[in-house]
Amino acid sequence: MTTNKLKKRHRAKWVVKTRQEVSYEIIEAMNLLDPKNPTLGRLPGGRKSNGTRLVILDHSIEALYDDQVRSYFDVNRIPVEYLSLTAGDEHKTLDQVELIAHRLNEIGTYRAGTPPIGIGGGVLQDVVGMAVSLYRRGIPYIRVPTTLLAQIDGGVAAKNGVNHGGFRNRLGTFAPPPRTLIDRTFIASLPPRQVRSGLGEALKLALIKDPFLFGILERHGDRLVAEHLQDTSEESRQVQPGLVVIKQAISGMVEELQDNLWETDLRRIVDYGHTFSPMIEMQALPYLLHGEAVALDCVFSAFLAMNRGLLSPCDLDRVIAVTRGIGLAPSHPMFCDAELLSVALADTVRHRDGHQNLTLMNGIGSATFVNDLTYPEIGKAAAQMFDLLDADERVRTTD
Ligand SMILES: NC(=O)c1ccc[n+]([C@@H]2O[C@H](COP(=O)([O-])OP(=O)(O)OC[C@H]3O[C@@H](n4cnc5c(N)ncnc54)[C@H](O)[C@@H]3O)[C@@H](O)[C@H]2O)c1
Ligand SMILES: [Zn+2]
């Protein structure tokens, strides 16, 4: 026997190499709950099935749209069962994941033929996304995000997760659902604070890559909030800022995710506003919403950029004015605490595998990465955030 043949016979290492092409769609589909609109009931890939599907509803969607949802499936004779989940980050837990798995068992969910439908905000989508990615090691589902934040951010992304051990999204998977349906009319019923929180994610994207989106937020900030992005006023009917914000933000996210969906490259500009905020948001729970914490991180990071000469003082003022214009606070006592901000950065560095990979603005609509941020720089920006606090909040913070 030749040496080569002998070597093969005694081989002790096997390598499996395979490729899986991934494609998933995000479709703008207005008035999804109109029984005459077939979109919501359709299965991805043109499949047909009469099996029972689980419809998982955010508690607010159940409270506001229950009759419409039920009559949609009744009229269209689509067999479904329901499960309602409480939203809010305090409820983004493994227990909810198990609850979904339990219901999927109860109704006899198929491997692919009866994809569940999740209708709700970012918390519900993250929990449902995780449950279905684990159920039978992964089944498809239809994602119907109903908050602005979930429509322009989480609803475009491939990942899901739950909070664990006091950390945000510590457990989760990458598993994009084959179809996401974006119906802007859901935003009409969203509490104004949630609309502003969603605009926080649009602001993030505008600051690092989209000067046009920044201009829309700058000119139409208060109207976007007042009209819940429905473009109802005469002025809005011309420019349609609500529609533009959603389309620009989704397109921007898709562009950024396209070449780095699995985050093999940990330098991601869309992580702007998500360096210091994750830990602060968890510590402040439930008092700071996700988009509020992101906007605070955006302003804090803009100070870091200005102090390094990357951003002009005039552009920093515009960032702060736009943040206020969309109704978000540019500062908060927790963003004045250099010690806390450093601890938050240290945890994010672990998430970025030992590197800061800190995205900083490099002008409006442009970004760069930094890996040598120092504690004195954090301290200086924290002091500048303190100066931005409202006078009475400043007194409370120093008490
Ligand atoms: N997977 C990702 O890539 C990704 C990206 C961004 C954010 N997220 C996650 O998203 C979560 C935040 O999402 P969120 O801001 O949507 O919060 P949320 O899901 O808690 O929803 C906010 C509130 O709005 C209510 N609500 C939902 N739709 C409504 C409607 N149409 N009308 C009235 N009320 C409605 C909910 O019941 C809840 O009370 C965070 O946990 C964050 O980590 C995930
Ligand atoms: Zn976010």
CSV table of C-alpha atoms and ligand atoms in Angstrom, one decimal:
chain,number,residue,atom,x,y,z
A,1,MET,CA,0.0,0.0,0.0
A,2,THR,CA,1.4,3.4,-0.9
A,3,THR,CA,2.2,5.9,1.9
A,4,ASN,CA,-0.6,8.2,0.6
A,5,LYS,CA,-3.2,5.4,0.9
A,6,LEU,CA,-2.0,4.5,4.4
A,7,LYS,CA,-2.2,8.1,5.5
A,8,LYS,CA,-5.8,8.3,4.2
A,9,ARG,CA,-6.8,5.2,6.1
A,10,HIS,CA,-5.4,6.5,9.4
A,11,ARG,CA,-6.9,9.9,8.9
A,12,ALA,CA,-8.0,11.5,12.3
A,13,LYS,CA,-9.4,14.8,11.0
A,14,TRP,CA,-12.4,15.5,8.9
A,15,VAL,CA,-13.5,18.9,7.6
A,16,VAL,CA,-17.1,19.6,6.6
A,17,LYS,CA,-17.4,22.6,4.4
A,18,THR,CA,-20.8,23.8,3.2
A,19,ARG,CA,-22.4,27.0,2.1
A,20,GLN,CA,-25.9,28.2,2.7
A,21,GLU,CA,-27.2,31.1,0.7
A,22,VAL,CA,-29.5,33.3,2.8
A,23,SER,CA,-32.1,35.6,1.5
A,24,TYR,CA,-35.0,37.2,3.3
A,25,GLU,CA,-37.5,39.8,2.3
A,26,ILE,CA,-38.7,43.0,3.9
A,27,ILE,CA,-41.9,44.2,2.3
A,28,GLU,CA,-43.8,47.4,2.7
A,29,ALA,CA,-47.5,46.3,3.0
A,30,MET,CA,-50.0,48.9,4.2
A,31,ASN,CA,-53.3,47.9,5.9
A,32,LEU,CA,-52.3,44.4,6.6
A,33,LEU,CA,-55.4,43.7,8.8
A,34,ASP,CA,-57.8,44.6,6.0
A,35,PRO,CA,-59.5,41.2,5.4
A,36,LYS,CA,-59.3,42.0,1.6
A,37,ASN,CA,-55.6,42.2,1.8
A,38,PRO,CA,-54.2,38.6,1.3
A,39,THR,CA,-50.6,39.5,2.3
A,40,LEU,CA,-50.6,38.6,6.0
A,41,GLY,CA,-52.0,35.1,5.4
A,42,ARG,CA,-49.6,34.1,2.6
A,43,LEU,CA,-46.9,31.6,3.3
A,44,PRO,CA,-43.3,32.4,2.2
A,45,GLY,CA,-42.0,30.7,-0.9
A,46,GLY,CA,-45.5,30.4,-2.4
A,47,ARG,CA,-46.3,27.3,-0.2
A,48,LYS,CA,-49.9,26.2,0.6
A,49,SER,CA,-51.0,24.7,3.9
A,50,ASN,CA,-54.2,24.3,5.9
A,51,GLY,CA,-52.4,23.5,9.1
A,52,THR,CA,-53.0,25.6,12.2
A,53,ARG,CA,-50.6,28.5,12.7
A,54,LEU,CA,-49.7,30.3,15.9
A,55,VAL,CA,-50.3,34.0,15.9
A,56,ILE,CA,-48.2,35.6,18.7
A,57,LEU,CA,-49.5,39.1,19.7
A,58,ASP,CA,-47.8,41.8,21.7
A,59,HIS,CA,-50.2,42.7,24.6
A,60,SER,CA,-50.7,46.2,23.2
A,61,ILE,CA,-51.6,44.8,19.8
A,62,GLU,CA,-54.1,42.4,21.5
A,63,ALA,CA,-55.6,45.3,23.4
A,64,LEU,CA,-55.9,47.6,20.4
A,65,TYR,CA,-56.4,45.3,17.4
A,66,ASP,CA,-57.8,42.1,18.7
A,67,ASP,CA,-61.1,42.3,16.8
A,68,GLN,CA,-59.4,43.2,13.6
A,69,VAL,CA,-56.8,40.4,13.9
A,70,ARG,CA,-59.4,37.8,14.7
A,71,SER,CA,-61.8,38.9,12.0
A,72,TYR,CA,-58.9,38.9,9.4
A,73,PHE,CA,-58.1,35.2,10.0
A,74,ASP,CA,-61.8,34.2,10.4
A,75,VAL,CA,-62.9,35.9,7.1
A,76,ASN,CA,-59.9,34.4,5.2
A,77,ARG,CA,-60.5,31.0,6.9
A,78,ILE,CA,-57.0,30.6,8.0
A,79,PRO,CA,-56.8,28.3,11.0
A,80,VAL,CA,-54.9,30.0,13.8
A,81,GLU,CA,-54.4,29.8,17.5
A,82,TYR,CA,-53.3,32.8,19.6
A,83,LEU,CA,-50.7,33.6,22.2
A,84,SER,CA,-50.4,37.0,23.8
A,85,LEU,CA,-47.0,38.2,25.3
A,86,THR,CA,-46.2,41.2,27.5
A,87,ALA,CA,-43.8,43.6,25.8
A,88,GLY,CA,-41.1,45.8,27.4
A,89,ASP,CA,-37.5,44.8,28.0
A,90,GLU,CA,-38.2,43.5,31.5
A,91,HIS,CA,-40.1,40.7,29.8
A,92,LYS,CA,-37.4,39.8,27.3
A,93,THR,CA,-36.7,36.5,29.0
A,94,LEU,CA,-36.1,32.8,28.4
A,95,ASP,CA,-39.4,32.1,30.1
A,96,GLN,CA,-41.2,33.7,27.2
A,97,VAL,CA,-39.2,31.7,24.8
A,98,GLU,CA,-40.3,28.5,26.5
A,99,LEU,CA,-43.9,29.6,26.6
A,100,ILE,CA,-43.9,30.0,22.8
A,101,ALA,CA,-42.3,26.6,22.4
A,102,HIS,CA,-45.0,25.1,24.6
A,103,ARG,CA,-47.8,26.6,22.5
A,104,LEU,CA,-46.1,25.5,19.3
A,105,ASN,CA,-46.1,22.0,20.6
A,106,GLU,CA,-49.7,22.2,21.7
A,107,ILE,CA,-51.0,23.3,18.3
A,108,GLY,CA,-48.9,20.8,16.4
A,109,THR,CA,-46.6,23.2,14.4
A,110,TYR,CA,-44.9,21.7,11.3
A,111,ARG,CA,-41.3,22.0,10.5
A,112,ALA,CA,-41.9,24.5,7.7
A,113,GLY,CA,-45.5,24.4,6.6
A,114,THR,CA,-47.2,26.4,9.3
A,115,PRO,CA,-44.9,29.3,10.1
A,116,PRO,CA,-46.1,31.3,13.1
A,117,ILE,CA,-46.9,35.0,12.8
A,118,GLY,CA,-45.4,37.5,15.3
A,119,ILE,CA,-47.2,40.8,15.5
A,120,GLY,CA,-45.6,43.3,17.9
A,121,GLY,CA,-42.7,45.5,18.9
A,122,GLY,CA,-39.0,44.8,19.1
A,123,VAL,CA,-39.2,42.8,22.3
A,124,LEU,CA,-41.9,40.4,21.0
A,125,GLN,CA,-39.9,40.0,17.7
A,126,ASP,CA,-36.7,39.2,19.5
A,127,VAL,CA,-38.4,36.7,21.8
A,128,VAL,CA,-40.4,35.0,19.0
A,129,GLY,CA,-37.3,35.1,16.7
A,130,MET,CA,-35.3,33.2,19.3
A,131,ALA,CA,-38.1,30.7,20.1
A,132,VAL,CA,-38.6,29.8,16.4
A,133,SER,CA,-34.8,29.6,15.8
A,134,LEU,CA,-34.6,27.0,18.5
A,135,TYR,CA,-37.8,25.1,17.9
A,136,ARG,CA,-36.9,21.9,16.0
A,137,ARG,CA,-33.6,23.7,15.5
A,138,GLY,CA,-35.2,26.4,13.5
A,139,ILE,CA,-38.5,27.0,11.7
A,140,PRO,CA,-39.6,29.9,9.6
A,141,TYR,CA,-41.9,32.7,10.9
A,142,ILE,CA,-43.5,35.9,9.6
A,143,ARG,CA,-42.4,39.0,11.3
A,144,VAL,CA,-44.8,41.9,11.6
A,145,PRO,CA,-43.1,44.7,13.5
A,146,THR,CA,-45.5,47.2,15.0
A,147,THR,CA,-43.3,49.9,16.6
A,148,LEU,CA,-41.2,52.4,14.7
A,149,LEU,CA,-38.1,51.0,16.3
A,150,ALA,CA,-38.9,47.5,15.3
A,151,GLN,CA,-39.8,48.5,11.7
A,152,ILE,CA,-36.6,50.3,10.9
A,153,ASP,CA,-34.1,48.4,13.0
A,154,GLY,CA,-34.8,45.0,14.5
A,155,GLY,CA,-37.3,44.2,11.8
A,156,VAL,CA,-34.5,44.4,9.2
A,157,ALA,CA,-31.9,42.5,11.2
A,158,ALA,CA,-31.1,38.8,11.3
A,159,LYS,CA,-30.7,38.5,15.0
A,160,ASN,CA,-32.9,37.9,18.0
A,161,GLY,CA,-32.3,37.4,21.7
A,162,VAL,CA,-33.3,37.7,25.3
A,163,ASN,CA,-31.7,39.5,28.2
A,164,HIS,CA,-29.9,37.3,30.7
A,165,GLY,CA,-28.0,37.8,33.9
A,166,GLY,CA,-28.6,41.6,33.8
A,167,PHE,CA,-27.1,41.9,30.3
A,168,ARG,CA,-28.9,42.9,27.2
A,169,ASN,CA,-29.4,40.3,24.5
A,170,ARG,CA,-26.8,38.0,26.2
A,171,LEU,CA,-28.5,34.9,24.8
A,172,GLY,CA,-29.7,34.9,21.2
A,173,THR,CA,-29.2,33.6,17.7
A,174,PHE,CA,-28.8,34.8,14.1
A,175,ALA,CA,-31.8,33.5,12.2
A,176,PRO,CA,-33.7,35.9,9.9
A,177,PRO,CA,-37.3,35.1,9.2
A,178,PRO,CA,-38.0,34.7,5.5
A,179,ARG,CA,-40.5,37.5,5.4
A,180,THR,CA,-41.0,40.7,7.3
A,181,LEU,CA,-44.1,42.9,6.6
A,182,ILE,CA,-43.9,46.6,7.3
A,183,ASP,CA,-47.2,48.4,7.8
A,184,ARG,CA,-46.7,52.0,8.8
A,185,THR,CA,-50.3,52.4,9.9
A,186,PHE,CA,-49.4,50.5,13.2
A,187,ILE,CA,-47.4,53.5,14.2
A,188,ALA,CA,-50.5,55.6,14.4
A,189,SER,CA,-51.5,53.9,17.7
A,190,LEU,CA,-48.0,54.0,19.3
A,191,PRO,CA,-47.6,56.2,22.4
A,192,PRO,CA,-45.7,59.4,21.5
A,193,ARG,CA,-42.8,58.4,23.7
A,194,GLN,CA,-42.4,55.2,21.7
A,195,VAL,CA,-42.4,57.1,18.5
A,196,ARG,CA,-39.6,59.3,19.8
A,197,SER,CA,-37.7,56.3,20.9
A,198,GLY,CA,-38.0,54.8,17.4
A,199,LEU,CA,-36.7,58.1,15.9
A,200,GLY,CA,-33.6,57.6,18.1
A,201,GLU,CA,-32.6,54.7,15.9
A,202,ALA,CA,-33.3,56.7,12.7
A,203,LEU,CA,-31.1,59.5,14.2
A,204,LYS,CA,-28.3,57.0,14.7
A,205,LEU,CA,-28.3,56.0,11.1
A,206,ALA,CA,-28.6,59.6,9.9
A,207,LEU,CA,-25.5,60.6,11.9
A,208,ILE,CA,-23.2,58.0,10.6
A,209,LYS,CA,-24.3,57.5,7.0
A,210,ASP,CA,-27.2,59.5,5.8
A,211,PRO,CA,-27.0,63.4,5.6
A,212,PHE,CA,-30.3,63.4,3.7
A,213,LEU,CA,-32.1,61.5,6.5
A,214,PHE,CA,-30.5,63.9,8.9
A,215,GLY,CA,-31.9,66.9,7.0
A,216,ILE,CA,-35.4,65.3,7.1
A,217,LEU,CA,-35.1,64.8,10.9
A,218,GLU,CA,-33.8,68.4,11.3
A,219,ARG,CA,-36.6,70.0,9.3
A,220,HIS,CA,-39.6,67.8,10.3
A,221,GLY,CA,-38.7,66.4,13.7
A,222,ASP,CA,-41.6,67.7,15.7
A,223,ARG,CA,-44.1,67.0,12.9
A,224,LEU,CA,-42.9,63.4,12.6
A,225,VAL,CA,-43.7,62.9,16.3
A,226,ALA,CA,-47.0,64.8,16.2
A,227,GLU,CA,-48.2,62.9,13.1
A,228,HIS,CA,-46.8,59.5,14.2
A,229,LEU,CA,-45.1,59.3,10.8
A,230,GLN,CA,-48.5,59.1,9.0
A,231,ASP,CA,-47.9,62.4,7.0
A,232,THR,CA,-51.4,63.6,7.7
A,233,SER,CA,-50.9,67.4,7.5
A,234,GLU,CA,-50.9,69.5,4.3
A,235,GLU,CA,-47.2,70.2,4.7
A,236,SER,CA,-46.4,66.6,5.2
A,237,ARG,CA,-48.3,65.4,2.2
A,238,GLN,CA,-45.8,67.1,-0.1
A,239,VAL,CA,-42.5,65.8,1.4
A,240,GLN,CA,-44.0,62.7,3.2
A,241,PRO,CA,-41.3,62.8,5.9
A,242,GLY,CA,-42.8,59.8,7.7
A,243,LEU,CA,-42.5,57.6,4.6
A,244,VAL,CA,-39.1,58.9,3.8
A,245,VAL,CA,-37.7,58.3,7.3
A,246,ILE,CA,-38.9,54.6,7.2
A,247,LYS,CA,-37.7,54.0,3.7
A,248,GLN,CA,-34.3,55.7,4.2
A,249,ALA,CA,-33.7,53.9,7.5
A,250,ILE,CA,-34.6,50.5,6.2
A,251,SER,CA,-32.5,51.0,3.1
A,252,GLY,CA,-29.6,52.2,5.2
A,253,MET,CA,-29.8,49.1,7.5
A,254,VAL,CA,-30.1,46.7,4.6
A,255,GLU,CA,-27.0,48.2,3.0
A,256,GLU,CA,-25.0,47.9,6.2
A,257,LEU,CA,-26.2,44.3,6.9
A,258,GLN,CA,-25.8,43.0,3.4
A,259,ASP,CA,-22.1,42.3,3.5
A,260,ASN,CA,-21.7,41.5,7.2
A,261,LEU,CA,-24.9,39.8,8.2
A,262,TRP,CA,-23.2,37.3,10.6
A,263,GLU,CA,-21.0,40.1,12.1
A,264,THR,CA,-17.8,38.3,11.2
A,265,ASP,CA,-16.4,41.8,10.9
A,266,LEU,CA,-16.9,43.4,14.4
A,267,ARG,CA,-16.3,46.9,13.0
A,268,ARG,CA,-19.9,47.9,12.4
A,269,ILE,CA,-20.9,51.5,12.0
A,270,VAL,CA,-24.5,50.6,12.9
A,271,ASP,CA,-23.2,49.9,16.4
A,272,TYR,CA,-23.0,53.7,16.7
A,273,GLY,CA,-25.0,54.7,19.8
A,274,HIS,CA,-24.7,51.1,21.1
A,275,THR,CA,-21.4,51.2,22.9
A,276,PHE,CA,-22.2,52.7,26.3
A,277,SER,CA,-26.0,52.5,26.1
A,278,PRO,CA,-26.5,48.7,26.5
A,279,MET,CA,-25.3,48.5,30.1
A,280,ILE,CA,-26.8,51.9,31.1
A,281,GLU,CA,-30.2,50.9,29.5
A,282,MET,CA,-30.3,47.7,31.5
A,283,GLN,CA,-29.3,49.5,34.8
A,284,ALA,CA,-32.0,52.1,34.2
A,285,LEU,CA,-34.7,49.6,33.2
A,286,PRO,CA,-37.6,50.3,32.8
A,287,TYR,CA,-37.0,54.1,32.9
A,288,LEU,CA,-35.0,54.5,29.7
A,289,LEU,CA,-36.3,53.1,26.5
A,290,HIS,CA,-34.0,51.6,23.9
A,291,GLY,CA,-34.1,54.4,21.5
A,292,GLU,CA,-33.7,57.0,24.3
A,293,ALA,CA,-30.6,55.3,25.5
A,294,VAL,CA,-29.3,55.0,21.9
A,295,ALA,CA,-29.8,58.8,21.3
A,296,LEU,CA,-28.0,59.6,24.6
A,297,ASP,CA,-25.0,57.5,23.5
A,298,CYS,CA,-25.1,59.2,20.0
A,299,VAL,CA,-24.8,62.6,21.7
A,300,PHE,CA,-22.1,61.4,24.1
A,301,SER,CA,-20.1,59.9,21.3
A,302,ALA,CA,-20.5,63.2,19.3
A,303,PHE,CA,-18.8,65.0,22.2
A,304,LEU,CA,-16.0,62.4,22.0
A,305,ALA,CA,-15.7,63.1,18.3
A,306,MET,CA,-15.7,66.9,18.7
A,307,ASN,CA,-13.0,66.6,21.4
A,308,ARG,CA,-10.8,64.7,18.9
A,309,GLY,CA,-11.4,67.3,16.2
A,310,LEU,CA,-13.4,64.9,14.1
A,311,LEU,CA,-16.6,66.9,14.4
A,312,SER,CA,-17.0,70.7,14.4
A,313,PRO,CA,-18.6,72.4,17.4
A,314,CYS,CA,-21.3,73.7,14.9
A,315,ASP,CA,-22.1,70.1,13.8
A,316,LEU,CA,-22.2,69.0,17.4
A,317,ASP,CA,-24.8,71.8,18.1
A,318,ARG,CA,-26.9,70.5,15.1
A,319,VAL,CA,-26.7,66.9,16.5
A,320,ILE,CA,-28.0,68.2,19.9
A,321,ALA,CA,-30.7,70.4,18.3
A,322,VAL,CA,-32.0,67.5,16.1
A,323,THR,CA,-32.1,65.2,19.2
A,324,ARG,CA,-34.2,67.8,21.0
A,325,GLY,CA,-36.2,68.4,17.8
A,326,ILE,CA,-37.4,64.7,17.8
A,327,GLY,CA,-38.3,65.1,21.4
A,328,LEU,CA,-35.4,63.1,22.9
A,329,ALA,CA,-33.3,64.3,25.8
A,330,PRO,CA,-29.6,64.9,24.8
A,331,SER,CA,-28.3,64.2,28.3
A,332,HIS,CA,-29.1,62.1,31.3
A,333,PRO,CA,-27.3,61.8,34.7
A,334,MET,CA,-26.1,58.2,33.9
A,335,PHE,CA,-24.2,59.6,30.9
A,336,CYS,CA,-22.4,62.1,33.2
A,337,ASP,CA,-20.9,59.2,35.3
A,338,ALA,CA,-17.4,58.5,33.8
A,339,GLU,CA,-17.0,55.5,36.0
A,340,LEU,CA,-20.2,53.8,34.9
A,341,LEU,CA,-19.5,54.8,31.2
A,342,SER,CA,-16.0,53.1,31.5
A,343,VAL,CA,-17.5,49.9,32.9
A,344,ALA,CA,-20.1,49.9,30.1
A,345,LEU,CA,-17.3,50.3,27.5
A,346,ALA,CA,-15.4,47.5,29.1
A,347,ASP,CA,-18.3,45.1,28.6
A,348,THR,CA,-18.8,46.2,25.0
A,349,VAL,CA,-15.1,45.6,24.4
A,350,ARG,CA,-15.7,42.0,25.4
A,351,HIS,CA,-18.6,41.8,23.0
A,352,ARG,CA,-16.3,43.2,20.3
A,353,ASP,CA,-13.8,40.4,21.1
A,354,GLY,CA,-11.2,42.6,22.9
A,355,HIS,CA,-11.4,45.7,20.7
A,356,GLN,CA,-13.1,49.0,21.2
A,357,ASN,CA,-14.1,49.3,17.5
A,358,LEU,CA,-15.8,52.5,18.6
A,359,THR,CA,-17.7,54.2,15.9
A,360,LEU,CA,-17.3,58.0,16.0
A,361,MET,CA,-18.9,60.6,13.7
A,362,ASN,CA,-16.5,62.1,11.2
A,363,GLY,CA,-18.8,64.9,10.1
A,364,ILE,CA,-22.6,64.6,9.7
A,365,GLY,CA,-23.5,61.4,7.8
A,366,SER,CA,-20.0,60.0,8.0
A,367,ALA,CA,-18.2,57.7,10.5
A,368,THR,CA,-14.8,56.3,11.4
A,369,PHE,CA,-13.5,53.8,14.0
A,370,VAL,CA,-11.4,54.4,17.0
A,371,ASN,CA,-9.5,51.9,19.2
A,372,ASP,CA,-7.6,54.1,21.6
A,373,LEU,CA,-10.3,55.9,23.7
A,374,THR,CA,-8.9,56.9,27.1
A,375,TYR,CA,-10.5,57.4,30.5
A,376,PRO,CA,-9.7,61.1,30.5
A,377,GLU,CA,-11.6,61.5,27.2
A,378,ILE,CA,-14.6,59.7,28.7
A,379,GLY,CA,-14.4,62.0,31.8
A,380,LYS,CA,-14.3,65.1,29.6
A,381,ALA,CA,-17.3,64.1,27.5
A,382,ALA,CA,-19.2,63.1,30.7
A,383,ALA,CA,-18.6,66.6,32.1
A,384,GLN,CA,-19.9,68.1,28.9
A,385,MET,CA,-23.0,65.9,29.2
A,386,PHE,CA,-23.4,67.3,32.7
A,387,ASP,CA,-23.5,70.8,31.3
A,388,LEU,CA,-26.3,69.8,29.0
A,389,LEU,CA,-28.5,68.5,31.8
A,390,ASP,CA,-31.5,70.7,32.7
A,391,ALA,CA,-30.7,72.9,35.6
A,392,ASP,CA,-33.0,71.1,38.1
A,393,GLU,CA,-31.6,67.7,37.0
A,394,ARG,CA,-28.1,69.0,37.6
A,395,VAL,CA,-29.0,69.9,41.1
A,396,ARG,CA,-30.5,66.4,41.7
A,397,THR,CA,-27.3,64.8,40.3
A,398,THR,CA,-25.0,66.6,42.6
A,399,ASP,CA,-27.2,66.2,45.7
B,1,LIG,N1,-32.9,42.2,16.9
B,1,LIG,C1,-32.3,43.3,16.6
B,1,LIG,O1,-31.5,43.5,15.7
B,1,LIG,C2,-32.8,44.6,17.4
B,1,LIG,C3,-32.5,45.8,16.9
B,1,LIG,C4,-33.0,46.9,17.6
B,1,LIG,C5,-33.7,46.7,18.8
B,1,LIG,N2,-34.0,45.5,19.2
B,1,LIG,C6,-34.7,45.3,20.4
B,1,LIG,O2,-36.0,45.8,20.4
B,1,LIG,C7,-36.4,46.1,21.7
B,1,LIG,C8,-37.1,47.4,21.7
B,1,LIG,O3,-38.2,47.4,20.8
B,1,LIG,P1,-39.4,48.4,21.0
B,1,LIG,O4,-38.9,49.7,21.1
B,1,LIG,O5,-40.3,48.0,19.8
B,1,LIG,O6,-40.1,48.0,22.4
B,1,LIG,P2,-41.3,47.1,22.8
B,1,LIG,O7,-41.4,45.9,22.0
B,1,LIG,O8,-41.2,46.9,24.3
B,1,LIG,O9,-42.6,48.0,22.4
B,1,LIG,C9,-42.8,49.2,23.1
B,1,LIG,C10,-44.2,49.3,23.6
B,1,LIG,O10,-45.1,49.6,22.5
B,1,LIG,C11,-46.2,48.7,22.5
B,1,LIG,N3,-46.7,48.6,21.2
B,1,LIG,C12,-46.2,47.8,20.2
B,1,LIG,N4,-46.8,48.1,19.0
B,1,LIG,C13,-47.7,49.0,19.3
B,1,LIG,C14,-48.7,49.7,18.5
B,1,LIG,N5,-48.7,49.6,17.2
B,1,LIG,N6,-49.5,50.6,19.1
B,1,LIG,C15,-49.4,50.8,20.4
B,1,LIG,N7,-48.5,50.2,21.2
B,1,LIG,C16,-47.7,49.3,20.7
B,1,LIG,C17,-45.7,47.5,23.2
B,1,LIG,O11,-46.7,46.7,23.8
B,1,LIG,C18,-44.7,48.1,24.3
B,1,LIG,O12,-45.5,48.5,25.4
B,1,LIG,C19,-35.2,46.1,22.6
B,1,LIG,O13,-35.3,44.9,23.4
B,1,LIG,C20,-34.0,46.0,21.6
B,1,LIG,O14,-33.0,45.2,22.1
B,1,LIG,C21,-33.5,44.4,18.5
B,2,ZN,ZN,-30.7,49.6,18.8
